[in-house]
Every structure is written in structure tokens, then in C-alpha cells.
PDB file of C-alpha atoms in Angstrom:
ATOM      1  CA  UNK V  14      26.101  11.161 -66.833  1.00 61.00           C
ATOM      2  CA  UNK V  15      28.576  13.442 -65.075  1.00 61.00           C
ATOM      3  CA  UNK V  16      31.539  11.653 -63.509  1.00 63.00           C
ATOM      4  CA  UNK V  17      32.799  12.793 -60.105  1.00 62.00           C
ATOM      5  CA  UNK V  18      36.494  12.300 -59.392  1.00 74.00           C
ATOM      6  CA  UNK V  19      38.327  12.734 -56.116  1.00 81.00           C
ATOM      7  CA  UNK V  20      41.016  15.358 -56.535  1.00 85.00           C
ATOM      8  CA  UNK V  21      44.578  14.872 -55.282  1.00 91.00           C
ATOM      9  CA  UNK V  22      45.528  16.455 -51.978  1.00 94.00           C
ATOM     10  CA  UNK V  23      48.417  18.894 -51.679  1.00 96.00           C
ATOM     11  CA  UNK V  24      49.460  17.947 -48.138  1.00 97.00           C
ATOM     12  CA  UNK V  25      48.127  15.351 -45.744  1.00 97.00           C
ATOM     13  CA  UNK V  26      47.589  11.620 -45.406  1.00 97.00           C
ATOM     14  CA  UNK V  27      46.042   8.980 -47.637  1.00 97.00           C
ATOM     15  CA  UNK V  28      45.095   5.745 -45.892  1.00 98.00           C
ATOM     16  CA  UNK V  29      44.848   3.145 -48.638  1.00 97.00           C
ATOM     17  CA  UNK V  30      44.038  -0.578 -48.714  1.00 96.00           C
ATOM     18  CA  UNK V  31      41.603  -0.290 -45.798  1.00 96.00           C
ATOM     19  CA  UNK V  32      39.564  -3.461 -45.348  1.00 93.00           C
ATOM     20  CA  UNK V  33      36.388  -2.975 -47.383  1.00 95.00           C
ATOM     21  CA  UNK V  34      33.584  -1.495 -45.282  1.00 95.00           C
ATOM     22  CA  UNK V  35      35.897  -0.118 -42.577  1.00 95.00           C
ATOM     23  CA  UNK V  36      36.539   3.434 -43.874  1.00 96.00           C
ATOM     24  CA  UNK V  37      33.891   5.016 -41.641  1.00 95.00           C
ATOM     25  CA  UNK V  38      35.364   3.205 -38.624  1.00 94.00           C
ATOM     26  CA  UNK V  39      38.789   4.642 -39.514  1.00 95.00           C
ATOM     27  CA  UNK V  40      37.213   8.115 -39.616  1.00 94.00           C
ATOM     28  CA  UNK V  41      35.634   7.399 -36.219  1.00 91.00           C
ATOM     29  CA  UNK V  42      38.856   6.256 -34.542  1.00 90.00           C
ATOM     30  CA  UNK V  43      40.662   9.299 -35.878  1.00 91.00           C
ATOM     31  CA  UNK V  44      38.025  11.447 -34.167  1.00 89.00           C
ATOM     32  CA  UNK V  45      37.193  13.341 -37.337  1.00 87.00           C
ATOM     33  CA  UNK V  46      33.439  13.032 -36.836  1.00 73.00           C
ATOM     34  CA  UNK V  47      33.645  14.123 -33.173  1.00 72.00           C
ATOM     35  CA  UNK V  48      36.150  16.960 -33.417  1.00 66.00           C
ATOM     36  CA  UNK V  49      35.248  18.033 -36.895  1.00 62.00           C
ATOM     37  CA  UNK V  50      37.752  18.607 -39.628  1.00 65.00           C
ATOM     38  CA  UNK V  51      39.400  21.865 -40.561  1.00 76.00           C
ATOM     39  CA  UNK V  52      40.242  20.532 -44.032  1.00 84.00           C
ATOM     40  CA  UNK V  53      38.745  18.217 -46.626  1.00 89.00           C
ATOM     41  CA  UNK V  54      38.278  14.556 -45.750  1.00 91.00           C
ATOM     42  CA  UNK V  55      37.435  12.177 -48.601  1.00 93.00           C
ATOM     43  CA  UNK V  56      36.034   8.716 -47.927  1.00 94.00           C
ATOM     44  CA  UNK V  57      36.013   6.226 -50.791  1.00 94.00           C
ATOM     45  CA  UNK V  58      34.284   2.926 -50.208  1.00 95.00           C
ATOM     46  CA  UNK V  59      34.155  -0.267 -52.224  1.00 93.00           C
ATOM     47  CA  UNK V  60      36.901   0.746 -54.647  1.00 92.00           C
ATOM     48  CA  UNK V  61      38.288  -1.957 -56.989  1.00 91.00           C
ATOM     49  CA  UNK V  62      41.681  -3.292 -55.895  1.00 89.00           C
ATOM     50  CA  UNK V  63      44.011  -5.609 -57.813  1.00 89.00           C
ATOM     51  CA  UNK V  64      45.370  -7.059 -54.546  1.00 85.00           C
ATOM     52  CA  UNK V  65      42.265  -7.249 -52.349  1.00 85.00           C
ATOM     53  CA  UNK V  66      39.385  -7.324 -54.813  1.00 93.00           C
ATOM     54  CA  UNK V  67      37.802  -4.343 -53.025  1.00 94.00           C
ATOM     55  CA  UNK V  68      39.148  -1.742 -50.624  1.00 95.00           C
ATOM     56  CA  UNK V  69      38.308   1.543 -48.914  1.00 96.00           C
ATOM     57  CA  UNK V  70      40.395   4.737 -48.924  1.00 96.00           C
ATOM     58  CA  UNK V  71      40.424   7.771 -46.602  1.00 97.00           C
ATOM     59  CA  UNK V  72      42.156  11.012 -47.648  1.00 96.00           C
ATOM     60  CA  UNK V  73      42.767  13.697 -45.025  1.00 95.00           C
ATOM     61  CA  UNK V  74      44.098  17.052 -46.118  1.00 95.00           C
ATOM     62  CA  UNK V  75      46.552  19.022 -43.974  1.00 94.00           C
ATOM     63  CA  UNK V  76      46.976  16.310 -41.343  1.00 93.00           C
ATOM     64  CA  UNK V  77      49.582  13.643 -40.670  1.00 94.00           C
ATOM     65  CA  UNK V  78      48.706  10.802 -38.331  1.00 95.00           C
ATOM     66  CA  UNK V  79      50.198  10.258 -34.896  1.00 94.00           C
ATOM     67  CA  UNK V  80      51.829   6.848 -34.225  1.00 92.00           C
ATOM     68  CA  UNK V  81      49.032   5.832 -31.818  1.00 90.00           C
ATOM     69  CA  UNK V  82      46.445   6.583 -34.544  1.00 94.00           C
ATOM     70  CA  UNK V  83      48.330   4.317 -36.965  1.00 95.00           C
ATOM     71  CA  UNK V  84      48.391   1.599 -34.269  1.00 93.00           C
ATOM     72  CA  UNK V  85      44.601   1.858 -33.920  1.00 94.00           C
ATOM     73  CA  UNK V  86      44.150   1.558 -37.676  1.00 96.00           C
ATOM     74  CA  UNK V  87      46.328  -1.584 -37.701  1.00 95.00           C
ATOM     75  CA  UNK V  88      43.812  -3.280 -35.394  1.00 94.00           C
ATOM     76  CA  UNK V  89      40.863  -2.889 -37.785  1.00 93.00           C
ATOM     77  CA  UNK V  90      42.639  -2.674 -41.166  1.00 94.00           C
ATOM     78  CA  UNK V  91      45.829  -4.759 -40.940  1.00 92.00           C
ATOM     79  CA  UNK V  92      46.634  -4.432 -44.670  1.00 93.00           C
ATOM     80  CA  UNK V  93      46.290  -0.636 -44.782  1.00 97.00           C
ATOM     81  CA  UNK V  94      49.032   1.590 -46.121  1.00 97.00           C
ATOM     82  CA  UNK V  95      49.749   5.106 -44.912  1.00 98.00           C
ATOM     83  CA  UNK V  96      50.867   7.605 -47.566  1.00 98.00           C
ATOM     84  CA  UNK V  97      52.231  10.966 -46.435  1.00 98.00           C
ATOM     85  CA  UNK V  98      51.588  13.592 -49.102  1.00 98.00           C
ATOM     86  CA  UNK V  99      53.625  16.792 -49.348  1.00 97.00           C
ATOM     87  CA  UNK V 100      53.247  19.240 -52.223  1.00 97.00           C
ATOM     88  CA  UNK V 101      51.135  16.671 -54.167  1.00 97.00           C
ATOM     89  CA  UNK V 102      53.898  14.025 -53.962  1.00 97.00           C
ATOM     90  CA  UNK V 103      54.094  10.852 -51.882  1.00 97.00           C
ATOM     91  CA  UNK V 104      56.901  11.624 -49.410  1.00 97.00           C
ATOM     92  CA  UNK V 105      56.586   8.404 -47.436  1.00 97.00           C
ATOM     93  CA  UNK V 106      54.601   5.197 -47.739  1.00 97.00           C
ATOM     94  CA  UNK V 107      54.414   2.339 -45.279  1.00 96.00           C
ATOM     95  CA  UNK V 108      52.142  -0.501 -44.265  1.00 96.00           C
ATOM     96  CA  UNK V 109      50.597  -0.475 -40.844  1.00 96.00           C
ATOM     97  CA  UNK V 110      52.154  -2.993 -38.494  1.00 95.00           C
ATOM     98  CA  UNK V 111      50.049  -4.993 -36.069  1.00 92.00           C
ATOM     99  CA  UNK V 112      52.322  -5.380 -33.042  1.00 91.00           C
ATOM    100  CA  UNK V 113      52.581  -8.552 -30.950  1.00 95.00           C
ATOM    101  CA  UNK V 114      51.476  -6.498 -27.941  1.00 95.00           C
ATOM    102  CA  UNK V 115      48.864  -3.735 -27.892  1.00 95.00           C
ATOM    103  CA  UNK V 116      49.363  -1.148 -25.134  1.00 96.00           C
ATOM    104  CA  UNK V 117      46.984   1.631 -24.080  1.00 95.00           C
ATOM    105  CA  UNK V 118      44.657   1.402 -27.097  1.00 94.00           C
ATOM    106  CA  UNK V 119      42.032  -1.175 -26.112  1.00 96.00           C
ATOM    107  CA  UNK V 120      40.166  -1.399 -22.816  1.00 95.00           C
ATOM    108  CA  UNK V 121      39.636  -4.734 -21.110  1.00 97.00           C
ATOM    109  CA  UNK V 122      36.062  -6.048 -21.082  1.00 95.00           C
ATOM    110  CA  UNK V 123      36.543  -7.258 -17.501  1.00 96.00           C
ATOM    111  CA  UNK V 124      35.323  -4.419 -15.279  1.00 94.00           C
ATOM    112  CA  UNK V 125      37.304  -5.899 -12.359  1.00 96.00           C
ATOM    113  CA  UNK V 126      40.589  -5.911 -14.298  1.00 96.00           C
ATOM    114  CA  UNK V 127      43.310  -3.787 -12.712  1.00 96.00           C
ATOM    115  CA  UNK V 128      43.672  -1.909 -16.006  1.00 96.00           C
ATOM    116  CA  UNK V 129      40.140  -0.531 -15.442  1.00 94.00           C
ATOM    117  CA  UNK V 130      40.874   0.624 -11.901  1.00 92.00           C
ATOM    118  CA  UNK V 131      42.287   3.897 -10.651  1.00 89.00           C
ATOM    119  CA  UNK V 132      45.780   2.392 -10.816  1.00 88.00           C
ATOM    120  CA  UNK V 133      48.138   4.338 -13.104  1.00 92.00           C
ATOM    121  CA  UNK V 134      48.747   1.509 -15.598  1.00 94.00           C
ATOM    122  CA  UNK V 135      48.035   1.145 -19.291  1.00 95.00           C
ATOM    123  CA  UNK V 136      45.954  -1.687 -20.648  1.00 96.00           C
ATOM    124  CA  UNK V 137      48.136  -4.368 -22.192  1.00 97.00           C
ATOM    125  CA  UNK V 138      47.085  -7.142 -24.581  1.00 98.00           C
ATOM    126  CA  UNK V 139      48.929  -9.949 -26.354  1.00 97.00           C
ATOM    127  CA  UNK V 140      47.867 -10.713 -29.911  1.00 96.00           C
ATOM    128  CA  UNK V 141      46.744 -14.355 -29.903  1.00 96.00           C
ATOM    129  CA  UNK V 142      45.432 -14.434 -33.461  1.00 95.00           C
ATOM    130  CA  UNK V 143      45.705 -11.934 -36.308  1.00 90.00           C
ATOM    131  CA  UNK V 144      42.872 -13.049 -38.590  1.00 85.00           C
ATOM    132  CA  UNK V 145      40.356 -12.717 -37.171  1.00 89.00           C
ATOM    133  CA  UNK V 146      41.953 -10.594 -34.484  1.00 93.00           C
ATOM    134  CA  UNK V 147      41.927 -11.974 -30.953  1.00 96.00           C
ATOM    135  CA  UNK V 148      43.634 -10.274 -28.001  1.00 97.00           C
ATOM    136  CA  UNK V 149      44.283 -11.463 -24.424  1.00 98.00           C
ATOM    137  CA  UNK V 150      44.634  -9.090 -21.482  1.00 98.00           C
ATOM    138  CA  UNK V 151      48.067  -9.395 -19.882  1.00 98.00           C
ATOM    139  CA  UNK V 152      46.593  -8.757 -16.425  1.00 97.00           C
ATOM    140  CA  UNK V 153      43.389 -10.798 -16.154  1.00 98.00           C
ATOM    141  CA  UNK V 154      43.702 -13.089 -19.207  1.00 98.00           C
ATOM    142  CA  UNK V 155      40.287 -12.015 -20.599  1.00 97.00           C
ATOM    143  CA  UNK V 156      40.097 -12.497 -24.366  1.00 97.00           C
ATOM    144  CA  UNK V 157      38.792  -9.664 -26.525  1.00 95.00           C
ATOM    145  CA  UNK V 158      37.645 -10.247 -30.096  1.00 91.00           C
ATOM    146  CA  UNK V 159      35.493  -7.131 -30.634  1.00 93.00           C
ATOM    147  CA  UNK V 160      38.377  -4.686 -30.606  1.00 93.00           C
ATOM    148  CA  UNK V 161      36.435  -1.852 -32.206  1.00 91.00           C
ATOM    149  CA  UNK V 162      33.840  -1.824 -29.419  1.00 93.00           C
ATOM    150  CA  UNK V 163      36.609  -1.693 -26.784  1.00 94.00           C
ATOM    151  CA  UNK V 164      38.888   0.861 -28.387  1.00 92.00           C
ATOM    152  CA  UNK V 165      39.828   3.820 -26.195  1.00 87.00           C
TER     153      UNK V 165
END
């Protein structure tokens, strides 16, 4: 049987320690499926992990993530690590950080909430619980547990 290996990337981002089964959602929130990719994107799912048992990995060549993209990833994969690759070397590595307050990333489920109106304000949620994730709107107090379905 021929073995297929994923080759290292020269420049780009490796998102490691993604919660198992969430790699395709990470690709979706990064807009890779919608906008297309100009470089190689590798998705590894159900990879053995000493720390987590199993994990997913996403490798994106020739792209570094914006801070708001990292914030979105923290909502669905709170143990993920972001590795910045330059010239085949890891230049920087850090864990995502789930903030105590989430601003402008998630939309409120309450259609009457002021954050869903024409008012020029960002949505704002307090993190009530981290595992499983539960957010509360700062304006109308509506709780949101299905963050992925309400992500902007």
C-alpha cells in the first residue's frame, strides 16, 4: 500500500490541536471554501494526539491569519494553536485565547436586539461558560449556545 504524507509548507499558517471533527468548520469560517484558495490548503482529520487523544489540523500555504479570524477559531476550537511558518520554520506559535467578551463576531439570535438593527453598533457577548461554550448578549441578555450557526 502506498502511503500519502502531507508535505511541509514553506510559508503560511498551521492551525493545530483543532477539536476533532471541526477542521471543515475552521475552513468555512476562514472563507476558504467561498473565496477559493490561491495556494494549497491541507485538512487533516482524526489525527492521533498525545494531549487530546485525537485532533484535526489545517495547513494554509502563503497566508497568515488576521486577529479576527483567530478569535473566530477560539470560539469553536479553544485548544487550537496557531503556527506561523516562514521559510519552512516555525517563526511564531501561540494558543488561541477565548476572550471574556466577544465583540463583532457572533450575531444575536434575537431579531429585535439593537445589535441587529440599523444602529452602528457591534454585537457584544459575555462568555458565561467555556465548556460547552455559552454566550450572553450584552444588550438583550439572550443566551447563545450554537455559536457556529450565529457566526458573522
